[in-house]
Amino acid sequence: MCALGKEKKHMTSSSPKVSKATVLALLQALIAGTEKHFPNGSFTLGNTAYTTAALVQLFKSLIDALTAMNAAQASAKDAVAATRGVEAKVDPVLLLYKRFILTTYVGATQTLADFGLTPPKARAPKTAEQKAAAAAKAKATRVARGTKSKKQKLLVKGDVTGITVTPIISPTPGPAPSAQPVVATPGTPVPAGTATK
């Protein structure tokens, strides 16, 4: 990241990265402001003297470099995409052709070398001890995982014996209860809003 990008980061938010577009915009604004307010200025920056024209030319060189880098990166992305497209077509054919060559010249080391290939290494036969160890390991793995054979899997059945369906009936609205008059007796308070006889 250039110094302008670092300075911009400190001046604004705490974002970890400043985009190239932001740096380019800042450079162009600095050039415009310098040409407007210091058309014939002279500056001493870091023990180096600059005129307005020299300072503007320096900033423009960074703009040119960033623009060229953007173009190169875009071109590289296009090149990578094109290469992946070609690889997708060529790789399967290449693999089949290598297999064809290896099969055709299976014992001819020198001929294979002409194609830049080496014969595949022959597998060393396993000893009786290695075979026994592999079988024991496979058995222990099956036990640990609970792996079952096809016949054993067929013996496993679910334990559902039947299904009970319980109907759910929604309640039907009945007749509204009629208002019954309240008969007041001496000494009994009557609730407010009730009719009395």
PDB file of C-alpha atoms in Angstrom:
ATOM      1  CA  MET A   1       0.000   0.000   0.000  1.00  0.00           C
ATOM      2  CA  CYS A   2       1.391   3.402  -0.887  1.00  0.00           C
ATOM      3  CA  ALA A   3       1.884   6.192   1.626  1.00  0.00           C
ATOM      4  CA  LEU A   4      -1.279   7.933   0.482  1.00  0.00           C
ATOM      5  CA  GLY A   5      -3.273   4.801   1.186  1.00  0.00           C
ATOM      6  CA  LYS A   6      -1.780   4.544   4.683  1.00  0.00           C
ATOM      7  CA  GLU A   7      -2.455   8.209   5.348  1.00  0.00           C
ATOM      8  CA  LYS A   8      -6.017   7.886   4.085  1.00  0.00           C
ATOM      9  CA  LYS A   9      -6.593   4.920   6.382  1.00  0.00           C
ATOM     10  CA  HIS A  10      -5.504   6.940   9.400  1.00  0.00           C
ATOM     11  CA  MET A  11      -7.526   9.977   8.335  1.00  0.00           C
ATOM     12  CA  THR A  12     -10.818   8.100   7.957  1.00  0.00           C
ATOM     13  CA  SER A  13     -11.946   4.730   9.224  1.00  0.00           C
ATOM     14  CA  SER A  14      -9.927   1.870  10.658  1.00  0.00           C
ATOM     15  CA  SER A  15     -10.467  -0.337   7.585  1.00  0.00           C
ATOM     16  CA  PRO A  16      -7.438  -2.589   7.000  1.00  0.00           C
ATOM     17  CA  LYS A  17      -7.112  -1.922   3.258  1.00  0.00           C
ATOM     18  CA  VAL A  18      -7.613   1.105   1.037  1.00  0.00           C
ATOM     19  CA  SER A  19      -8.644   0.395  -2.533  1.00  0.00           C
ATOM     20  CA  LYS A  20      -6.603   1.509  -5.512  1.00  0.00           C
ATOM     21  CA  ALA A  21      -9.611   3.498  -6.717  1.00  0.00           C
ATOM     22  CA  THR A  22      -9.560   5.488  -3.471  1.00  0.00           C
ATOM     23  CA  VAL A  23      -5.836   6.217  -3.814  1.00  0.00           C
ATOM     24  CA  LEU A  24      -6.267   7.243  -7.458  1.00  0.00           C
ATOM     25  CA  ALA A  25      -9.115   9.582  -6.548  1.00  0.00           C
ATOM     26  CA  LEU A  26      -7.039  11.144  -3.772  1.00  0.00           C
ATOM     27  CA  LEU A  27      -4.049  11.657  -6.074  1.00  0.00           C
ATOM     28  CA  GLN A  28      -6.198  13.309  -8.727  1.00  0.00           C
ATOM     29  CA  ALA A  29      -7.786  15.581  -6.117  1.00  0.00           C
ATOM     30  CA  LEU A  30      -4.340  16.552  -4.775  1.00  0.00           C
ATOM     31  CA  ILE A  31      -3.178  17.408  -8.291  1.00  0.00           C
ATOM     32  CA  ALA A  32      -6.296  19.502  -8.988  1.00  0.00           C
ATOM     33  CA  GLY A  33      -6.030  21.326  -5.655  1.00  0.00           C
ATOM     34  CA  THR A  34      -2.319  21.982  -6.073  1.00  0.00           C
ATOM     35  CA  GLU A  35      -2.729  23.371  -9.589  1.00  0.00           C
ATOM     36  CA  LYS A  36      -5.621  25.566  -8.440  1.00  0.00           C
ATOM     37  CA  HIS A  37      -4.155  27.000  -5.218  1.00  0.00           C
ATOM     38  CA  PHE A  38      -0.394  26.833  -5.927  1.00  0.00           C
ATOM     39  CA  PRO A  39      -0.069  27.327  -9.705  1.00  0.00           C
ATOM     40  CA  ASN A  40       3.527  28.617  -9.339  1.00  0.00           C
ATOM     41  CA  GLY A  41       4.343  27.238  -5.916  1.00  0.00           C
ATOM     42  CA  SER A  42       7.560  25.815  -4.538  1.00  0.00           C
ATOM     43  CA  PHE A  43       7.725  23.332  -1.655  1.00  0.00           C
ATOM     44  CA  THR A  44      10.399  21.713   0.476  1.00  0.00           C
ATOM     45  CA  LEU A  45       9.185  18.264   1.444  1.00  0.00           C
ATOM     46  CA  GLY A  46      11.513  15.904   3.272  1.00  0.00           C
ATOM     47  CA  ASN A  47      14.591  18.015   2.494  1.00  0.00           C
ATOM     48  CA  THR A  48      13.752  18.020  -1.224  1.00  0.00           C
ATOM     49  CA  ALA A  49      12.590  21.091  -3.125  1.00  0.00           C
ATOM     50  CA  TYR A  50       9.658  20.731  -5.539  1.00  0.00           C
ATOM     51  CA  THR A  51       7.905  23.129  -7.856  1.00  0.00           C
ATOM     52  CA  THR A  52       4.203  22.709  -8.536  1.00  0.00           C
ATOM     53  CA  ALA A  53       4.982  21.193 -11.932  1.00  0.00           C
ATOM     54  CA  ALA A  54       7.486  18.717 -10.455  1.00  0.00           C
ATOM     55  CA  LEU A  55       5.107  17.722  -7.662  1.00  0.00           C
ATOM     56  CA  VAL A  56       2.230  17.204 -10.094  1.00  0.00           C
ATOM     57  CA  GLN A  57       4.489  15.170 -12.383  1.00  0.00           C
ATOM     58  CA  LEU A  58       5.528  12.982  -9.420  1.00  0.00           C
ATOM     59  CA  PHE A  59       1.913  12.321  -8.452  1.00  0.00           C
ATOM     60  CA  LYS A  60       1.005  11.571 -12.076  1.00  0.00           C
ATOM     61  CA  SER A  61       3.776   8.973 -12.240  1.00  0.00           C
ATOM     62  CA  LEU A  62       2.088   7.067  -9.404  1.00  0.00           C
ATOM     63  CA  ILE A  63      -1.286   7.365 -11.150  1.00  0.00           C
ATOM     64  CA  ASP A  64       0.275   5.932 -14.322  1.00  0.00           C
ATOM     65  CA  ALA A  65       1.865   3.073 -12.363  1.00  0.00           C
ATOM     66  CA  LEU A  66      -1.408   2.201 -10.585  1.00  0.00           C
ATOM     67  CA  THR A  67      -3.350   2.341 -13.852  1.00  0.00           C
ATOM     68  CA  ALA A  68      -0.821   0.043 -15.540  1.00  0.00           C
ATOM     69  CA  MET A  69      -1.019  -2.351 -12.578  1.00  0.00           C
ATOM     70  CA  ASN A  70      -4.833  -2.431 -12.805  1.00  0.00           C
ATOM     71  CA  ALA A  71      -4.619  -3.248 -16.513  1.00  0.00           C
ATOM     72  CA  ALA A  72      -2.029  -5.979 -15.872  1.00  0.00           C
ATOM     73  CA  GLN A  73      -4.146  -7.532 -13.124  1.00  0.00           C
ATOM     74  CA  ALA A  74      -7.239  -7.536 -15.340  1.00  0.00           C
ATOM     75  CA  SER A  75      -5.215  -9.085 -18.139  1.00  0.00           C
ATOM     76  CA  ALA A  76      -3.829 -11.710 -15.742  1.00  0.00           C
ATOM     77  CA  LYS A  77      -7.350 -12.626 -14.605  1.00  0.00           C
ATOM     78  CA  ASP A  78      -8.403 -13.050 -18.235  1.00  0.00           C
ATOM     79  CA  ALA A  79      -5.337 -15.194 -18.887  1.00  0.00           C
ATOM     80  CA  VAL A  80      -6.056 -17.397 -15.855  1.00  0.00           C
ATOM     81  CA  ALA A  81      -9.684 -17.878 -16.930  1.00  0.00           C
ATOM     82  CA  ALA A  82      -8.601 -18.752 -20.484  1.00  0.00           C
ATOM     83  CA  THR A  83      -5.996 -21.209 -19.194  1.00  0.00           C
ATOM     84  CA  ARG A  84      -8.543 -22.973 -16.977  1.00  0.00           C
ATOM     85  CA  GLY A  85     -10.894 -23.308 -19.939  1.00  0.00           C
ATOM     86  CA  VAL A  86      -8.167 -24.890 -22.069  1.00  0.00           C
ATOM     87  CA  GLU A  87      -7.056 -27.155 -19.211  1.00  0.00           C
ATOM     88  CA  ALA A  88     -10.622 -28.447 -18.840  1.00  0.00           C
ATOM     89  CA  LYS A  89     -10.507 -29.595 -22.484  1.00  0.00           C
ATOM     90  CA  VAL A  90      -6.927 -30.864 -22.596  1.00  0.00           C
ATOM     91  CA  ASP A  91      -6.481 -32.584 -19.214  1.00  0.00           C
ATOM     92  CA  PRO A  92      -8.808 -35.578 -19.848  1.00  0.00           C
ATOM     93  CA  VAL A  93      -7.197 -36.240 -23.257  1.00  0.00           C
ATOM     94  CA  LEU A  94      -3.714 -35.840 -21.797  1.00  0.00           C
ATOM     95  CA  LEU A  95      -4.454 -38.350 -19.046  1.00  0.00           C
ATOM     96  CA  LEU A  96      -5.835 -40.902 -21.517  1.00  0.00           C
ATOM     97  CA  TYR A  97      -2.861 -40.432 -23.859  1.00  0.00           C
ATOM     98  CA  LYS A  98      -0.369 -40.935 -21.020  1.00  0.00           C
ATOM     99  CA  ARG A  99      -2.146 -44.150 -20.070  1.00  0.00           C
ATOM    100  CA  PHE A 100      -2.046 -45.247 -23.713  1.00  0.00           C
ATOM    101  CA  ILE A 101       1.728 -44.627 -23.930  1.00  0.00           C
ATOM    102  CA  LEU A 102       2.386 -46.375 -20.604  1.00  0.00           C
ATOM    103  CA  THR A 103       0.338 -49.386 -21.702  1.00  0.00           C
ATOM    104  CA  THR A 104       1.839 -49.534 -25.199  1.00  0.00           C
ATOM    105  CA  TYR A 105       5.461 -49.316 -24.028  1.00  0.00           C
ATOM    106  CA  VAL A 106       5.032 -51.017 -20.673  1.00  0.00           C
ATOM    107  CA  GLY A 107       8.516 -52.537 -20.573  1.00  0.00           C
ATOM    108  CA  ALA A 108      10.441 -50.096 -22.765  1.00  0.00           C
ATOM    109  CA  THR A 109      12.043 -47.675 -20.314  1.00  0.00           C
ATOM    110  CA  GLN A 110      14.025 -45.799 -22.968  1.00  0.00           C
ATOM    111  CA  THR A 111      10.993 -45.318 -25.232  1.00  0.00           C
ATOM    112  CA  LEU A 112       8.961 -44.054 -22.287  1.00  0.00           C
ATOM    113  CA  ALA A 113      11.787 -41.641 -21.487  1.00  0.00           C
ATOM    114  CA  ASP A 114      11.418 -40.227 -25.030  1.00  0.00           C
ATOM    115  CA  PHE A 115       7.896 -39.192 -23.998  1.00  0.00           C
ATOM    116  CA  GLY A 116       9.126 -37.817 -20.666  1.00  0.00           C
ATOM    117  CA  LEU A 117       7.451 -40.677 -18.789  1.00  0.00           C
ATOM    118  CA  THR A 118       8.758 -43.250 -16.360  1.00  0.00           C
ATOM    119  CA  PRO A 119       7.290 -46.731 -15.999  1.00  0.00           C
ATOM    120  CA  PRO A 120       5.090 -47.166 -12.947  1.00  0.00           C
ATOM    121  CA  LYS A 121       6.760 -48.876 -10.032  1.00  0.00           C
ATOM    122  CA  ALA A 122       5.736 -52.490  -9.609  1.00  0.00           C
ATOM    123  CA  ARG A 123       4.013 -53.175  -6.305  1.00  0.00           C
ATOM    124  CA  ALA A 124       5.978 -55.381  -3.997  1.00  0.00           C
ATOM    125  CA  PRO A 125       3.894 -58.425  -3.000  1.00  0.00           C
ATOM    126  CA  LYS A 126       2.720 -58.372   0.611  1.00  0.00           C
ATOM    127  CA  THR A 127       4.177 -60.852   3.019  1.00  0.00           C
ATOM    128  CA  ALA A 128       1.955 -63.218   4.985  1.00  0.00           C
ATOM    129  CA  GLU A 129       2.510 -61.100   8.100  1.00  0.00           C
ATOM    130  CA  GLN A 130       1.434 -57.912   6.289  1.00  0.00           C
ATOM    131  CA  LYS A 131      -1.715 -59.601   4.962  1.00  0.00           C
ATOM    132  CA  ALA A 132      -2.598 -60.931   8.434  1.00  0.00           C
ATOM    133  CA  ALA A 133      -2.028 -57.488   9.983  1.00  0.00           C
ATOM    134  CA  ALA A 134      -4.220 -55.825   7.327  1.00  0.00           C
ATOM    135  CA  ALA A 135      -7.025 -58.360   7.873  1.00  0.00           C
ATOM    136  CA  ALA A 136      -6.883 -57.878  11.661  1.00  0.00           C
ATOM    137  CA  LYS A 137      -6.955 -54.106  11.279  1.00  0.00           C
ATOM    138  CA  ALA A 138      -9.925 -54.266   8.885  1.00  0.00           C
ATOM    139  CA  LYS A 139     -11.835 -56.539  11.290  1.00  0.00           C
ATOM    140  CA  ALA A 140     -11.142 -54.222  14.238  1.00  0.00           C
ATOM    141  CA  THR A 141     -12.300 -51.236  12.170  1.00  0.00           C
ATOM    142  CA  ARG A 142     -15.576 -52.998  11.267  1.00  0.00           C
ATOM    143  CA  VAL A 143     -16.215 -53.817  14.928  1.00  0.00           C
ATOM    144  CA  ALA A 144     -15.421 -50.265  16.037  1.00  0.00           C
ATOM    145  CA  ARG A 145     -17.711 -48.749  13.387  1.00  0.00           C
ATOM    146  CA  GLY A 146     -20.450 -51.337  13.800  1.00  0.00           C
ATOM    147  CA  THR A 147     -20.242 -52.157  10.092  1.00  0.00           C
ATOM    148  CA  LYS A 148     -22.462 -55.064   9.083  1.00  0.00           C
ATOM    149  CA  SER A 149     -22.504 -57.331   6.056  1.00  0.00           C
ATOM    150  CA  LYS A 150     -25.330 -57.290   3.523  1.00  0.00           C
ATOM    151  CA  LYS A 151     -26.993 -60.342   5.102  1.00  0.00           C
ATOM    152  CA  GLN A 152     -26.723 -58.854   8.594  1.00  0.00           C
ATOM    153  CA  LYS A 153     -28.307 -55.600   7.400  1.00  0.00           C
ATOM    154  CA  LEU A 154     -31.280 -57.540   5.972  1.00  0.00           C
ATOM    155  CA  LEU A 155     -31.975 -59.012   9.412  1.00  0.00           C
ATOM    156  CA  VAL A 156     -32.392 -55.548  10.945  1.00  0.00           C
ATOM    157  CA  LYS A 157     -36.085 -54.609  10.985  1.00  0.00           C
ATOM    158  CA  GLY A 158     -38.041 -51.786  12.525  1.00  0.00           C
ATOM    159  CA  ASP A 159     -40.179 -52.621  15.585  1.00  0.00           C
ATOM    160  CA  VAL A 160     -43.361 -50.797  14.531  1.00  0.00           C
ATOM    161  CA  THR A 161     -46.313 -53.203  15.026  1.00  0.00           C
ATOM    162  CA  GLY A 162     -49.179 -50.918  14.120  1.00  0.00           C
ATOM    163  CA  ILE A 163     -50.420 -47.374  13.796  1.00  0.00           C
ATOM    164  CA  THR A 164     -53.196 -45.748  15.817  1.00  0.00           C
ATOM    165  CA  VAL A 165     -55.075 -42.833  14.284  1.00  0.00           C
ATOM    166  CA  THR A 166     -56.722 -40.485  16.767  1.00  0.00           C
ATOM    167  CA  PRO A 167     -59.323 -38.185  15.180  1.00  0.00           C
ATOM    168  CA  ILE A 168     -59.349 -34.603  16.388  1.00  0.00           C
ATOM    169  CA  ILE A 169     -62.792 -33.002  16.344  1.00  0.00           C
ATOM    170  CA  SER A 170     -63.131 -29.264  16.454  1.00  0.00           C
ATOM    171  CA  PRO A 171     -65.692 -28.033  18.999  1.00  0.00           C
ATOM    172  CA  THR A 172     -69.015 -26.854  17.540  1.00  0.00           C
ATOM    173  CA  PRO A 173     -70.426 -23.609  18.843  1.00  0.00           C
ATOM    174  CA  GLY A 174     -73.499 -24.211  21.077  1.00  0.00           C
ATOM    175  CA  PRO A 175     -76.367 -21.845  21.864  1.00  0.00           C
ATOM    176  CA  ALA A 176     -75.384 -18.807  23.876  1.00  0.00           C
ATOM    177  CA  PRO A 177     -76.478 -19.061  27.538  1.00  0.00           C
ATOM    178  CA  SER A 178     -79.507 -16.912  28.264  1.00  0.00           C
ATOM    179  CA  ALA A 179     -79.211 -14.160  30.815  1.00  0.00           C
ATOM    180  CA  GLN A 180     -80.813 -15.266  34.089  1.00  0.00           C
ATOM    181  CA  PRO A 181     -82.158 -12.573  36.375  1.00  0.00           C
ATOM    182  CA  VAL A 182     -80.607 -12.334  39.791  1.00  0.00           C
ATOM    183  CA  VAL A 183     -83.046 -12.487  42.705  1.00  0.00           C
ATOM    184  CA  ALA A 184     -81.943 -10.302  45.536  1.00  0.00           C
ATOM    185  CA  THR A 185     -82.484 -11.478  49.068  1.00  0.00           C
ATOM    186  CA  PRO A 186     -82.276  -9.228  52.072  1.00  0.00           C
ATOM    187  CA  GLY A 187     -78.715  -8.700  53.213  1.00  0.00           C
ATOM    188  CA  THR A 188     -77.157  -9.896  49.885  1.00  0.00           C
ATOM    189  CA  PRO A 189     -75.362  -7.221  47.807  1.00  0.00           C
ATOM    190  CA  VAL A 190     -76.396  -7.085  44.151  1.00  0.00           C
ATOM    191  CA  PRO A 191     -73.589  -6.803  41.541  1.00  0.00           C
ATOM    192  CA  ALA A 192     -73.709  -3.620  39.557  1.00  0.00           C
ATOM    193  CA  GLY A 193     -75.353  -3.821  36.113  1.00  0.00           C
ATOM    194  CA  THR A 194     -77.582  -6.879  36.884  1.00  0.00           C
ATOM    195  CA  ALA A 195     -81.330  -6.982  36.632  1.00  0.00           C
ATOM    196  CA  THR A 196     -83.298  -7.803  39.795  1.00  0.00           C
ATOM    197  CA  LYS A 197     -86.873  -8.903  40.379  1.00  0.00           C
TER     198      LYS A 197
END
